[in-house]
PDB file of C-alpha atoms in Angstrom:
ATOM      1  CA  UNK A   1     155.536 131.924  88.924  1.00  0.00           C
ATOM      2  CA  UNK A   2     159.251 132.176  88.007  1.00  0.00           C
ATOM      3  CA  UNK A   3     159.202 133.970  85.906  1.00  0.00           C
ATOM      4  CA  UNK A   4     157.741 136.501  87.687  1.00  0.00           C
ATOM      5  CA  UNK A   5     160.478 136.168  90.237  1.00  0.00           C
ATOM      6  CA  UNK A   6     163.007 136.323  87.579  1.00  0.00           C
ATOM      7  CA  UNK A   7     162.037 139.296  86.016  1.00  0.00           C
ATOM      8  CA  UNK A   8     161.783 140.963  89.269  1.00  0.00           C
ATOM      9  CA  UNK A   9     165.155 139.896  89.715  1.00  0.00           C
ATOM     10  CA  UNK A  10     166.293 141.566  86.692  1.00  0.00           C
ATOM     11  CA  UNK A  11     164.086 144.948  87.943  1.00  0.00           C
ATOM     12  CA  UNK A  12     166.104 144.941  91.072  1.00  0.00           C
ATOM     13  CA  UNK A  13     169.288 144.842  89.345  1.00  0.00           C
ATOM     14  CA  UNK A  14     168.959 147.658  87.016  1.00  0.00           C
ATOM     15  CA  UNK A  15     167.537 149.868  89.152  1.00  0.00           C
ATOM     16  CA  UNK A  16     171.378 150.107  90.725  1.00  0.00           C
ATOM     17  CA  UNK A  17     172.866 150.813  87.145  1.00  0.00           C
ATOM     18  CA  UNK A  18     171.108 151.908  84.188  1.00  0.00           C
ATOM     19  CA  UNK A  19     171.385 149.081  81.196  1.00  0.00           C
ATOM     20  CA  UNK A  20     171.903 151.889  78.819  1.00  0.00           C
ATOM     21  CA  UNK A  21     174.688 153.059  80.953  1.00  0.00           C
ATOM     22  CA  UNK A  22     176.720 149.368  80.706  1.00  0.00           C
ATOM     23  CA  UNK A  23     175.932 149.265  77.478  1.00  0.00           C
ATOM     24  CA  UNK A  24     177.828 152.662  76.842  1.00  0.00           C
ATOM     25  CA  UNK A  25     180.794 151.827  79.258  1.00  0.00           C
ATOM     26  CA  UNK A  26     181.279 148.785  77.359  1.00  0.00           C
ATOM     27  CA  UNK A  27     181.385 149.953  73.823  1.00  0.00           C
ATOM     28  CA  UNK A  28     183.232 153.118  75.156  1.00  0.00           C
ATOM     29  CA  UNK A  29     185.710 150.614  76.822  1.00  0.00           C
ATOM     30  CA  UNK A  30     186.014 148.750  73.322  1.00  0.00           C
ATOM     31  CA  UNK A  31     186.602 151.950  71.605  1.00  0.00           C
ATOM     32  CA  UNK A  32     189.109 153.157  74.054  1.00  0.00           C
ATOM     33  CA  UNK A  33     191.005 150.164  73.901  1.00  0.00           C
ATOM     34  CA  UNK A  34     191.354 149.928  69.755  1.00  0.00           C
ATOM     35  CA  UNK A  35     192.654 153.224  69.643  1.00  0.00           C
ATOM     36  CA  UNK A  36     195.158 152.661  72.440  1.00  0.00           C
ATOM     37  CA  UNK A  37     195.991 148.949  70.636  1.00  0.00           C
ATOM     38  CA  UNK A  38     196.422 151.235  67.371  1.00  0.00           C
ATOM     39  CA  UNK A  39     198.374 153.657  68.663  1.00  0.00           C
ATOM     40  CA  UNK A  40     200.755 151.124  70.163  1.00  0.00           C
ATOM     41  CA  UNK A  41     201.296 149.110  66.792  1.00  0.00           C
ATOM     42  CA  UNK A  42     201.864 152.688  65.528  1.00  0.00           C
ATOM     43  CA  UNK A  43     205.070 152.943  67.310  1.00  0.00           C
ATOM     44  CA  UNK A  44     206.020 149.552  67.168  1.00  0.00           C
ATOM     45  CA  UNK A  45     205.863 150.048  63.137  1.00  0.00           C
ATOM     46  CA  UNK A  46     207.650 153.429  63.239  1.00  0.00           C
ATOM     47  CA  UNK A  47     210.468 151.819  65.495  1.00  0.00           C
ATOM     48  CA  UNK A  48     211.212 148.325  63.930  1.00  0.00           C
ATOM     49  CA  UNK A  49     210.044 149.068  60.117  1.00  0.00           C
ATOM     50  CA  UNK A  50     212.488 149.825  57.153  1.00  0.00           C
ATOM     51  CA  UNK A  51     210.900 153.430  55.984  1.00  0.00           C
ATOM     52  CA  UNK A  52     209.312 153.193  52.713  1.00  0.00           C
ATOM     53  CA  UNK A  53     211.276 153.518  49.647  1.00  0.00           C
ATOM     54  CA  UNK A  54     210.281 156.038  47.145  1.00  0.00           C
ATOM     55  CA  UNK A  55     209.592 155.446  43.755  1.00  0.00           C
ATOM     56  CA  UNK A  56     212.533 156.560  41.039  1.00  0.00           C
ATOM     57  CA  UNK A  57     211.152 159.045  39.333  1.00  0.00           C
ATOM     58  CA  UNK A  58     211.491 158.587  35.656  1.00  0.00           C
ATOM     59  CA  UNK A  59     213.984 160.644  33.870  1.00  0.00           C
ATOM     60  CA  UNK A  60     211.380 162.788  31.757  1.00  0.00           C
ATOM     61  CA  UNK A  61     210.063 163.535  35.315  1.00  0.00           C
ATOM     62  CA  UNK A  62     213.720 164.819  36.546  1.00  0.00           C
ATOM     63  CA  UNK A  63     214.032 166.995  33.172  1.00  0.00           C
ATOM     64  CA  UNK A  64     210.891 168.458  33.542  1.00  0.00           C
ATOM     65  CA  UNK A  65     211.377 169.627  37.389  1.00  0.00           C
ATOM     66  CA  UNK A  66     214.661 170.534  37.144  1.00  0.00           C
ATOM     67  CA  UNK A  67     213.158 172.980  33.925  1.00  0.00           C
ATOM     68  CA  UNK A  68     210.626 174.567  36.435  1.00  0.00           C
ATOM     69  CA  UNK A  69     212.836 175.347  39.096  1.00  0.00           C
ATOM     70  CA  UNK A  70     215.691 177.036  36.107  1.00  0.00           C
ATOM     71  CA  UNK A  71     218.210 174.801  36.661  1.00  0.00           C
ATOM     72  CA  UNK A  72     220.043 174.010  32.955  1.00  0.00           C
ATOM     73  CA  UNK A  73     219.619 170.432  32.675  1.00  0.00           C
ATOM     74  CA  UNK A  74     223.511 168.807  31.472  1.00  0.00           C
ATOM     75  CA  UNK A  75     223.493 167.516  27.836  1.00  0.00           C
ATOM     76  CA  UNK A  76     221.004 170.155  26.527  1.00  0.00           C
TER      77      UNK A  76
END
């Protein structure tokens, strides 16, 4: 006999919001809040990080662009 009681319980319940409704307000709420925790590191990292340091490009590499844009490379 409980569990009849329990599960009419339960009945009661949903009838004031739809489970499938929670279930979407919480994942929706979990999605919301990664972006918003992402978005915030974001600007944290662009504030308080050294910017990334390029690579040197090799001199072969600096020879052969400064050939495609016409400029006379020195020593040649």
């Amino acid at each position: 006999m409980s569990s009849e009681g329990s599960a009419g319980k339960a009945a009661v319940e949903a009838k004031g919001l739809n489970p499938g409704l929670i279930v979407l307000l919480v994942v929706g709420g979990l999605l919301v809040t990664f972006l918003i925790a992402n978005y915030v590191l974001y600007m944290y990292a662009q504030k308080n990080l050294p910017p990334k340091k390029k690579k040197p490009l090799s001199k072969k590499k600096l020879k052969r662009e400064k050939l495609k844009q016409g400029v006379p490379v020195p020593g040649e």
